[in-house]
């Protein structure tokens, strides 16, 4: 899972504000040795016209079932994007009446879909709402009445709903088209897509409850956060499970149900590849991809429990930390590729596998592109799971603590370097004063830091990228005209430290929100971790702390990289230094030559030129935009829509807004 501690930079940037008052923003950036534009290594070249079956609508969370996050709409383009303005805003009221404790564990991360003449989305607390696509006027809503005060391990959130059309039903029959949504208390719910009423024949009165493999320690240990996958007449879901509490944890089973009745069709346990393993998890908490033609369900799996010690699970832990292609009919494994062997870094796969069509020498190739927390990009052949772009095993640091057995090598892509760095020399520690920088330098010097896959230690280990990425659940977008994958990544560090277990630590039953401690019951160590910050609260790693990049999937070459986000909404006085900020949420691409993304710590939706990565426009949001946008055409007008409700774990402003931008009528 992803853990993300707020950077608390409002007060911490005070000295930067003072410096800027005297020197100006450009001078401050020069003083810090930072350039707005990172290295541009090439140009994106148009190679063909996008396939007709990609980008025609937005019927799935990722635009389509393969997660292209691409719209073929061209009304909004590089020539007129600067004319965008807010067309409408919908307020869900999701936070009304909620306790401070529940609000402080919430995040609006939804991406709407356009189905049955409605724009449909879910709120932080799992209400499903349909609005008019042209005005934002509410048409209906369904409230599953999720329990509050359940302390969900991974926030109150819902990233999306899924759509299914019953080919055997009369068009006007109830539930001839259905929406599926998961909840914080692990229910899978089927609704009539036109009315929002429960489909009573599905499960029990429209609900199928997902059962954990063992008794939960507290109600929020086990939940559903991502939109279910639909393949044929089957709906598939994974679960999000709290990390690091215990070795003997719930299993990360993937469940497949009949879309009409809710009857179980098959299950897949990602730990089945390691039958001798003692423990649980290796769950699928992010978004699943579907290849309808090949009848494949392609899942991104996480690490076994606990995250930072694997003495109970010696070996590579097959199917964990892997892209796994399952046969949609029975859940058997068609192929798999493991991105991290024997994970002890919490480097689970956080993003939807991208099912793209890449052109090389005039021939189309179906691939799976997986972005990762480590900052690495793996591109696989979709038929076989073998590398499409070359991958090699490289030796990695060894010398773990007693009881641990590390993998001697890890897979690395050959053509594409890490999109964000995996190490920082202490002499390059960031700081806006000598004192600040010295403190960061001392912290870095105290940690074991040998690059990616340096093992967790009692001494303390640098984790860079940190457990929030690199990439995260926002996933990547793909421009099929240019073979160009676009992804945003975080560039901040974290320390992690193993602590010999004690009776007191074993009594802990959850992870704290600040400097985290987790007991990892059943392991000989507990774990603590925290963002690596200066005394003023700024990241010790040099900026940019958030980047947006474009990668050519034919060659693997990084085409461009740009700093993403400013300090405007976290610095005193609204000082907007383009240092890049950590971001949650992902990009989309449109045929108008644009990349749209929110996600950053400042409250904007931005548009970039897909060829150069240059920023062309930004639109102010009423709250944090920690979500992935989408785009559609309704009655001849193109809209770009994003949820702006913030995320408590980023410290951004909370809200209940769905915001639509469009050109003037």
XYZ file of C-alpha atoms in Angstrom:
665
model
C 0.000 0.000 0.000
C 0.991 3.597 -0.256
C 1.738 5.594 2.857
C 2.167 9.331 2.425
C 2.958 11.668 5.317
C 2.020 15.361 4.742
C 5.051 17.546 4.224
C 3.678 20.293 6.521
C 5.400 22.939 4.475
C 3.168 25.947 5.226
C 5.389 27.122 8.070
C 8.429 25.296 6.843
C 8.843 27.466 3.736
C 8.953 30.707 5.703
C 12.651 31.293 5.056
C 12.191 30.577 1.374
C 9.433 33.186 1.318
C 11.708 35.740 2.996
C 14.484 35.021 0.513
C 12.082 35.334 -2.392
C 10.838 38.671 -1.078
C 14.324 40.089 -1.516
C 15.613 38.093 -4.465
C 12.555 37.103 -6.483
C 11.492 33.608 -7.523
C 13.935 33.267 -10.421
C 16.864 34.307 -8.267
C 15.846 31.834 -5.558
C 15.744 29.002 -8.062
C 19.153 30.027 -9.352
C 20.444 30.208 -5.793
C 19.224 26.675 -5.218
C 20.853 25.447 -8.413
C 17.546 24.380 -9.915
C 16.343 24.679 -13.500
C 12.651 24.648 -14.364
C 13.195 22.309 -17.320
C 14.951 19.004 -16.871
C 16.906 17.394 -19.676
C 14.984 17.033 -22.921
C 16.424 14.036 -24.721
C 14.450 14.009 -27.957
C 11.202 14.750 -29.785
C 8.002 12.728 -29.970
C 7.279 11.807 -33.575
C 3.851 11.089 -35.047
C 3.852 7.596 -36.515
C 0.182 6.901 -37.276
C -3.442 7.642 -36.483
C -4.866 6.253 -33.253
C -6.844 2.989 -33.471
C -10.572 3.594 -33.892
C -11.370 1.587 -30.757
C -9.259 3.825 -28.494
C -10.370 7.187 -27.151
C -13.938 7.226 -28.431
C -15.502 7.689 -25.002
C -14.822 7.280 -21.301
C -16.757 4.181 -20.192
C -14.105 2.872 -17.795
C -12.016 4.322 -14.989
C -8.917 4.389 -17.208
C -10.808 5.676 -20.248
C -11.073 2.105 -21.520
C -10.465 -1.303 -19.964
C -6.813 -1.200 -20.973
C -6.118 2.082 -19.200
C -5.041 4.188 -22.204
C -6.424 7.340 -20.542
C -6.744 8.836 -24.011
C -9.499 10.881 -25.616
C -9.841 11.262 -29.379
C -11.583 14.618 -28.901
C -9.819 17.542 -30.610
C -12.073 20.522 -29.904
C -9.724 21.582 -27.106
C -6.212 21.752 -28.534
C -2.823 23.416 -28.170
C -4.054 26.548 -29.960
C -7.074 27.288 -27.763
C -6.474 25.530 -24.448
C -5.610 28.869 -22.836
C -9.287 29.837 -23.252
C -10.580 27.064 -20.954
C -12.751 28.103 -18.035
C -15.023 26.401 -15.524
C -18.286 25.261 -17.145
C -19.888 23.808 -14.001
C -19.150 22.472 -10.525
C -21.037 19.752 -8.689
C -20.970 19.603 -4.879
C -21.702 16.161 -3.464
C -21.992 17.166 0.201
C -19.934 14.078 1.036
C -18.189 15.719 3.983
C -21.331 17.188 5.521
C -21.960 15.837 8.995
C -18.760 13.797 9.060
C -16.595 13.873 12.170
C -13.187 15.511 12.129
C -11.667 12.057 12.541
C -13.434 10.717 9.450
C -12.682 13.810 7.372
C -9.022 13.513 8.359
C -8.915 10.009 6.846
C -10.603 10.889 3.542
C -9.480 11.538 -0.033
C -11.534 12.347 -3.142
C -9.718 10.308 -5.799
C -12.579 9.463 -8.152
C -12.533 9.640 -11.952
C -16.046 9.812 -13.469
C -17.223 7.676 -16.384
C -19.710 8.652 -19.109
C -22.420 5.989 -19.517
C -26.158 5.908 -20.223
C -26.235 9.651 -20.820
C -24.833 10.432 -17.380
C -21.520 11.282 -15.807
C -21.170 8.830 -12.914
C -18.699 8.892 -10.035
C -18.294 7.877 -6.396
C -17.513 9.996 -3.356
C -15.007 9.536 -0.547
C -17.656 7.660 1.431
C -18.789 5.457 -1.480
C -21.955 7.263 -2.523
C -22.536 6.794 -6.268
C -23.842 9.889 -8.062
C -25.011 10.509 -11.642
C -25.083 14.037 -13.070
C -25.994 15.669 -16.350
C -22.805 15.808 -18.472
C -23.612 19.288 -19.774
C -24.638 21.050 -16.584
C -23.542 18.962 -13.594
C -27.147 18.833 -12.356
C -27.681 15.777 -10.188
C -29.902 13.024 -11.627
C -29.709 10.381 -8.889
C -27.533 9.086 -6.081
C -27.120 5.854 -4.165
C -25.799 5.764 -0.612
C -24.456 2.394 0.597
C -24.227 3.855 4.113
C -20.683 2.756 4.773
C -19.726 2.585 8.439
C -17.749 5.564 9.647
C -15.333 5.563 12.567
C -13.965 2.337 11.049
C -10.471 3.805 10.706
C -9.715 2.491 7.194
C -6.088 1.534 6.730
C -5.961 3.313 3.380
C -8.412 6.192 3.820
C -12.056 6.652 3.018
C -11.823 6.750 -0.743
C -13.328 5.405 -3.963
C -11.455 5.835 -7.225
C -14.228 4.841 -9.597
C -17.168 2.716 -10.667
C -17.428 0.208 -13.532
C -20.030 -0.323 -16.262
C -21.476 -3.519 -17.753
C -24.120 -4.062 -20.431
C -26.174 -7.268 -20.370
C -26.293 -8.470 -23.958
C -29.054 -10.970 -23.122
C -31.456 -8.467 -21.524
C -34.162 -6.308 -23.068
C -32.915 -2.750 -23.454
C -35.571 -1.308 -21.126
C -35.319 -4.049 -18.484
C -34.193 -3.124 -15.007
C -30.446 -3.586 -14.626
C -29.944 -4.242 -18.348
C -26.941 -2.019 -17.811
C -25.179 -2.059 -14.459
C -22.668 -0.168 -12.385
C -20.350 -1.982 -9.997
C -18.683 -0.311 -7.063
C -16.661 -1.421 -4.043
C -16.838 0.012 -0.528
C -14.725 0.752 2.516
C -16.261 -2.278 4.262
C -15.447 -4.607 1.330
C -18.861 -4.870 -0.300
C -19.269 -5.233 -4.068
C -22.517 -3.539 -5.116
C -24.445 -3.734 -8.402
C -26.690 -0.802 -9.402
C -28.988 -0.088 -12.326
C -26.898 2.238 -14.491
C -29.920 4.351 -15.445
C -31.551 4.788 -12.033
C -28.993 3.898 -9.366
C -31.323 1.330 -7.801
C -29.733 -1.900 -6.512
C -29.891 -4.942 -8.811
C -31.604 -7.254 -6.329
C -30.710 -10.510 -8.096
C -26.994 -9.785 -7.632
C -25.846 -11.379 -4.386
C -28.140 -10.365 -1.546
C -30.315 -7.446 -2.651
C -27.592 -6.110 -4.914
C -24.620 -6.710 -2.629
C -21.897 -9.335 -2.488
C -19.695 -9.096 0.594
C -16.003 -9.948 0.182
C -14.829 -12.154 3.028
C -11.257 -11.882 4.355
C -9.316 -15.103 4.812
C -8.882 -14.497 8.560
C -10.515 -12.394 11.258
C -9.733 -8.695 10.989
C -8.051 -6.799 13.809
C -10.210 -3.736 13.213
C -12.988 -2.996 10.668
C -10.883 -0.861 8.334
C -8.072 -3.364 7.873
C -9.700 -4.690 4.674
C -11.481 -2.580 2.001
C -12.017 -1.957 -1.727
C -10.650 1.313 -3.110
C -10.374 0.806 -6.894
C -12.970 0.318 -9.604
C -13.741 -3.370 -10.333
C -12.769 -4.881 -13.691
C -15.331 -6.209 -16.175
C -14.596 -9.035 -18.635
C -17.516 -10.586 -20.476
C -20.123 -11.489 -17.872
C -17.633 -11.457 -15.006
C -16.776 -8.711 -12.517
C -13.364 -8.942 -10.841
C -12.070 -7.133 -7.771
C -9.079 -7.098 -5.492
C -8.847 -5.533 -2.038
C -6.793 -2.972 -0.164
C -5.361 -4.306 3.105
C -3.528 -2.548 5.930
C 0.232 -3.115 5.838
C 2.808 -4.182 8.373
C 0.584 -5.059 11.294
C 1.331 -8.782 11.246
C 2.912 -11.614 9.332
C -0.184 -13.795 9.605
C -2.335 -11.339 7.670
C -5.363 -11.571 5.346
C -4.564 -13.022 1.937
C -4.756 -10.781 -1.107
C -7.205 -12.998 -2.983
C -8.678 -11.724 -6.260
C -12.404 -12.495 -6.586
C -14.456 -12.990 -9.774
C -18.277 -12.985 -9.691
C -21.072 -13.486 -12.164
C -22.294 -10.021 -13.182
C -25.944 -11.117 -13.086
C -26.195 -13.231 -9.944
C -23.099 -12.416 -7.926
C -22.204 -16.103 -7.777
C -18.496 -16.718 -7.330
C -16.826 -17.863 -10.556
C -13.209 -18.154 -9.502
C -10.582 -16.814 -7.137
C -6.859 -16.303 -7.474
C -4.428 -16.163 -4.563
C -1.189 -14.422 -5.620
C 0.609 -16.365 -2.892
C -0.300 -19.650 -4.595
C 3.006 -19.466 -6.473
C 4.813 -19.876 -3.142
C 2.943 -22.653 -1.313
C 5.458 -22.734 1.561
C 4.972 -19.073 2.382
C 3.771 -18.202 5.866
C 1.733 -15.027 5.800
C -0.740 -13.119 3.705
C -1.371 -10.080 1.470
C 0.210 -9.835 -2.002
C -3.121 -8.206 -2.737
C -4.340 -6.242 -5.752
C -5.349 -2.838 -4.425
C -4.870 -0.825 -7.606
C -6.778 -0.964 -10.887
C -6.974 -4.162 -12.944
C -6.673 -4.115 -16.764
C -8.660 -6.281 -19.195
C -7.788 -7.550 -22.686
C -11.171 -8.619 -24.053
C -9.748 -10.095 -27.271
C -7.356 -12.412 -25.446
C -9.754 -12.936 -22.538
C -7.080 -11.830 -20.084
C -7.432 -10.141 -16.705
C -4.101 -8.432 -16.011
C -3.436 -7.652 -12.366
C -0.724 -5.625 -10.542
C 0.130 -7.388 -7.287
C 1.686 -6.112 -4.073
C 4.177 -7.488 -1.572
C 3.526 -10.313 0.896
C 3.211 -9.454 4.571
C 4.962 -7.856 6.244
C 6.547 -5.360 3.883
C 9.988 -4.967 5.421
C 10.946 -8.478 6.512
C 10.792 -11.674 4.483
C 12.439 -14.314 6.649
C 9.076 -16.067 6.802
C 8.835 -16.124 2.988
C 12.246 -17.134 1.634
C 12.586 -17.035 -2.148
C 11.342 -14.727 -4.879
C 7.687 -15.014 -3.701
C 6.280 -15.902 -7.106
C 3.301 -13.798 -8.321
C 3.919 -11.150 -5.636
C 5.104 -7.763 -6.950
C 4.198 -8.980 -10.416
C 2.174 -8.270 -13.503
C 0.037 -11.413 -13.725
C -2.198 -12.255 -16.692
C -5.115 -14.481 -15.671
C -7.505 -16.347 -17.941
C -10.803 -14.524 -17.574
C -12.817 -17.753 -17.726
C -11.217 -19.600 -14.823
C -8.550 -17.407 -13.182
C -5.607 -19.636 -14.137
C -2.256 -17.980 -14.840
C -1.519 -17.322 -18.516
C 1.818 -15.581 -17.839
C 3.495 -13.412 -15.257
C 6.445 -11.054 -14.881
C 7.912 -10.140 -11.501
C 9.223 -6.577 -11.128
C 10.686 -7.030 -7.609
C 12.012 -10.310 -6.240
C 11.389 -10.937 -2.536
C 10.176 -7.417 -1.801
C 11.251 -5.971 1.558
C 10.825 -2.294 0.530
C 7.040 -1.887 0.081
C 7.601 -1.584 -3.661
C 4.310 -3.195 -4.688
C 2.829 -2.445 -8.106
C 0.621 0.603 -7.533
C -0.683 1.389 -11.011
C -3.005 -0.109 -13.603
C -1.081 -2.100 -16.241
C -1.317 -0.131 -19.499
C -2.535 -2.167 -22.477
C -1.181 -0.196 -25.412
C -0.525 -0.711 -29.126
C 3.013 0.337 -30.040
C 4.204 0.754 -33.623
C 7.699 -0.358 -34.605
C 8.942 -0.402 -38.207
C 5.402 -0.227 -39.537
C 4.071 -3.089 -37.421
C 1.698 -2.863 -34.465
C 2.640 -4.630 -31.215
C 0.295 -5.183 -28.281
C 2.162 -4.482 -25.057
C 1.673 -4.147 -21.320
C 3.467 -1.145 -19.811
C 3.863 -1.126 -16.037
C 5.000 1.983 -14.178
C 6.305 1.387 -10.674
C 7.092 2.934 -7.312
C 10.793 2.389 -8.006
C 10.748 4.843 -10.927
C 11.357 2.026 -13.408
C 9.215 1.250 -16.466
C 8.692 -2.317 -17.679
C 7.228 -2.971 -21.148
C 6.096 -6.532 -21.904
C 4.651 -8.427 -24.842
C 0.959 -8.853 -24.115
C 0.701 -12.325 -25.608
C 3.588 -13.898 -23.697
C 4.589 -11.567 -20.860
C 8.170 -11.557 -22.136
C 10.039 -8.245 -22.402
C 9.118 -6.052 -25.378
C 11.812 -3.611 -24.347
C 14.882 -5.436 -22.964
C 15.137 -6.189 -19.245
C 18.167 -7.583 -17.430
C 18.953 -8.902 -13.970
C 21.491 -6.777 -12.106
C 23.289 -7.374 -8.839
C 21.847 -5.347 -5.952
C 23.070 -4.535 -2.418
C 23.224 -7.417 0.044
C 23.992 -7.686 3.767
C 20.534 -7.751 5.316
C 19.780 -8.112 9.015
C 19.777 -11.537 10.675
C 17.083 -13.872 9.374
C 16.613 -12.130 6.040
C 17.551 -13.753 2.710
C 17.623 -11.243 -0.128
C 17.513 -11.881 -3.833
C 21.027 -11.327 -5.232
C 19.636 -9.632 -8.357
C 16.663 -7.543 -9.440
C 15.181 -6.811 -12.890
C 16.036 -3.485 -14.546
C 14.926 -2.122 -17.923
C 17.875 -1.657 -20.272
C 16.660 1.129 -22.561
C 14.819 3.375 -20.103
C 16.780 4.766 -17.161
C 15.058 5.376 -13.858
C 12.640 8.266 -14.378
C 13.437 9.621 -10.904
C 16.751 9.091 -9.053
C 17.353 6.300 -6.536
C 20.207 7.901 -4.612
C 21.488 11.255 -3.407
C 25.004 12.140 -2.294
C 24.891 13.702 1.201
C 26.887 16.629 -0.163
C 23.931 17.356 -2.452
C 21.427 17.502 0.402
C 18.829 20.207 -0.092
C 18.425 23.133 2.281
C 17.596 26.822 2.077
C 20.009 27.740 4.858
C 23.387 26.353 5.834
C 21.848 24.990 9.035
C 18.975 23.337 7.172
C 21.242 21.759 4.607
C 23.722 20.597 7.253
C 20.931 18.834 9.143
C 19.809 17.032 5.975
C 23.386 16.100 5.161
C 23.795 14.601 8.637
C 20.603 12.574 8.243
C 21.686 11.207 4.888
C 25.146 10.329 6.201
C 23.584 8.345 9.054
C 21.656 6.053 6.718
C 22.757 3.087 4.698
C 22.255 4.235 1.109
C 23.601 2.180 -1.791
C 20.870 2.943 -4.285
C 17.726 1.069 -5.161
C 17.135 -2.131 -3.157
C 19.456 -1.259 -0.260
C 18.052 -3.603 2.429
C 16.213 -2.381 5.538
C 18.551 -2.149 8.524
C 18.603 -1.456 12.240
C 20.991 1.391 11.415
C 18.405 2.944 9.091
C 18.151 2.863 5.304
C 17.396 5.524 2.717
C 14.312 4.671 0.655
C 14.408 6.653 -2.598
C 11.948 6.778 -4.231
C 9.842 6.525 -1.079
C 6.888 4.181 -0.670
C 4.556 6.656 -2.385
C 6.642 6.384 -5.560
C 7.876 7.019 -8.193
C 4.531 6.256 -9.768
C 1.365 5.497 -7.844
C -2.322 4.696 -8.390
C -2.794 7.594 -10.833
C -1.113 5.321 -13.402
C 0.108 6.447 -16.836
C -1.541 7.721 -20.028
C -0.682 6.826 -23.618
C -0.697 8.811 -26.842
C -1.234 6.146 -29.545
C -0.332 8.635 -32.284
C 3.197 9.014 -30.959
C 3.981 5.787 -29.043
C 4.310 8.134 -26.063
C 3.659 7.081 -22.470
C 3.134 9.988 -20.053
C 3.544 9.513 -16.307
C 4.016 11.653 -13.223
C 6.366 10.536 -10.461
C 7.400 11.688 -6.994
C 11.010 12.389 -6.076
C 11.249 12.459 -2.292
C 13.123 10.264 0.154
C 12.173 8.388 3.281
C 14.057 6.634 6.027
C 13.104 3.139 7.152
C 14.492 1.445 10.232
C 14.075 -2.032 11.659
C 13.582 -2.270 15.405
C 14.060 -5.503 17.349
C 10.593 -6.582 18.470
C 9.488 -5.968 22.032
C 6.447 -6.984 24.012
C 5.244 -3.397 23.909
C 5.566 -3.071 20.139
C 3.737 -6.348 19.585
C 0.650 -4.874 21.265
C 0.307 -2.140 18.640
C -2.597 -2.761 16.272
C -2.197 -0.100 13.611
C 0.220 2.310 12.002
C 0.419 5.910 13.157
C -0.061 8.813 10.757
C 3.184 10.686 11.350
C 6.520 8.991 11.918
C 5.072 5.585 11.442
C 5.662 2.605 13.631
C 4.367 -0.846 12.776
C 4.940 -3.959 14.877
C 5.157 -6.533 12.032
C 3.941 -9.162 14.498
C 5.453 -12.574 13.864
C 8.691 -11.033 12.567
C 11.779 -10.463 14.731
C 11.612 -6.739 13.965
C 9.196 -3.869 14.076
C 9.469 -1.055 11.563
C 9.559 2.733 11.671
C 9.659 5.082 8.717
C 9.153 8.749 7.935
C 9.707 11.292 5.207
C 13.275 12.565 5.141
C 12.777 16.240 6.008
C 14.929 19.123 7.181
C 14.255 20.942 10.475
C 12.170 23.387 8.429
C 10.161 20.477 7.041
C 11.447 20.593 3.470
C 12.492 17.391 1.680
C 16.186 16.620 2.045
C 16.312 15.371 -1.537
C 16.973 18.087 -4.135
C 14.005 19.347 -6.173
C 12.074 18.882 -8.325
C 9.962 16.845 -5.900
C 7.449 15.980 -8.595
C 7.998 15.405 -12.305
C 6.020 14.704 -15.469
C 7.735 12.659 -18.181
C 7.112 11.372 -21.681
C 8.690 8.067 -22.788
C 8.789 6.623 -26.318
C 7.638 2.991 -25.992
C 9.243 1.959 -29.270
C 12.751 2.848 -28.169
C 12.284 3.246 -24.415
C 13.888 6.686 -24.648
C 12.842 9.440 -22.258
C 11.622 12.156 -24.619
C 11.052 14.922 -22.062
C 10.849 15.540 -18.329
C 9.397 18.559 -16.547
C 8.958 19.742 -12.988
C 5.310 19.340 -11.969
C 3.660 21.684 -9.500
C 4.565 24.795 -7.490
C 4.660 25.825 -3.841
C 1.707 28.222 -4.202
C -0.696 26.484 -1.835
C 1.888 25.414 0.720
C 4.182 28.437 0.968
C 3.486 31.594 2.985
C 1.939 34.355 0.911
C 1.167 32.021 -1.984
C 4.740 32.054 -3.252
C 4.667 29.883 -6.381
C 8.152 28.491 -6.910
C 8.312 25.841 -9.593
C 10.122 23.276 -7.469
C 7.768 20.451 -8.365
C 5.623 18.917 -5.635
C 4.689 15.397 -4.606
C 1.532 14.430 -6.459
C -1.286 11.900 -6.223
C -3.393 11.332 -9.321
C -2.426 10.732 -12.927
C -2.441 12.240 -16.429
C -4.653 11.882 -19.476
C -3.812 12.574 -23.137
C -6.113 13.994 -25.811
C -5.907 14.024 -29.604
C -5.752 17.815 -29.348
C -2.067 17.346 -28.523
C -2.550 17.866 -24.798
C -1.723 16.236 -21.483
C -4.063 17.142 -18.605
C -3.117 16.520 -14.996
C -4.029 17.774 -11.520
C -2.490 15.730 -8.671
C -0.059 18.355 -7.310
C 0.097 20.049 -3.919
C -1.074 23.287 -5.494
C -4.722 23.435 -6.529
C -4.612 23.438 -10.325
C -5.565 21.401 -13.337
C -2.783 21.849 -15.896
C -2.419 21.287 -19.633
C 0.915 20.431 -21.290
C 1.997 20.087 -24.907
C 2.325 16.331 -25.420
C 5.207 16.743 -27.889
C 7.438 19.012 -25.796
C 6.093 18.729 -22.246
C 5.783 22.524 -22.041
C 3.012 23.847 -19.781
C 0.324 25.684 -21.785
C -2.453 26.414 -19.267
C -3.602 25.954 -15.708
C -7.064 26.284 -14.204
C -7.644 27.042 -10.534
C -9.441 24.382 -8.469
C -11.500 24.999 -5.312
C -9.620 22.256 -3.411
C -6.820 19.763 -3.949
C -7.016 17.911 -7.273
C -5.652 14.561 -6.076
C -7.445 12.576 -8.779
C -7.024 11.645 -12.439
C -9.092 13.768 -14.864
C -11.147 12.568 -17.830
C -12.546 14.125 -21.014
C -15.634 13.652 -23.167
C -17.797 15.363 -25.796
C -21.432 16.105 -24.919
C -23.802 17.729 -27.419
C -20.896 18.975 -29.470
C -18.893 20.465 -26.599
C -15.735 18.947 -25.145
C -15.290 18.917 -21.375
C -12.340 18.105 -19.142
C -13.450 17.003 -15.676
C -11.537 16.442 -12.445
C -12.502 15.687 -8.842
C -11.240 18.432 -6.526
C -11.727 17.254 -2.983
C -8.195 16.967 -1.703
C -6.468 14.193 0.169
C -5.895 14.197 3.901
C -2.641 12.285 3.555
C -1.223 15.091 1.400
C -2.483 17.842 3.666
C -4.316 19.476 0.741
C -7.584 21.376 1.097
C -10.545 18.993 1.366
C -13.794 19.408 -0.525
C -16.603 17.718 -2.441
C -16.193 19.186 -5.932
C -16.447 17.725 -9.407
C -15.186 20.482 -11.708
C -15.792 20.634 -15.476
C -13.764 22.896 -17.785
C -14.742 23.781 -21.361
C -14.135 26.395 -24.045
C -16.546 29.357 -24.165
C -19.825 28.467 -25.841
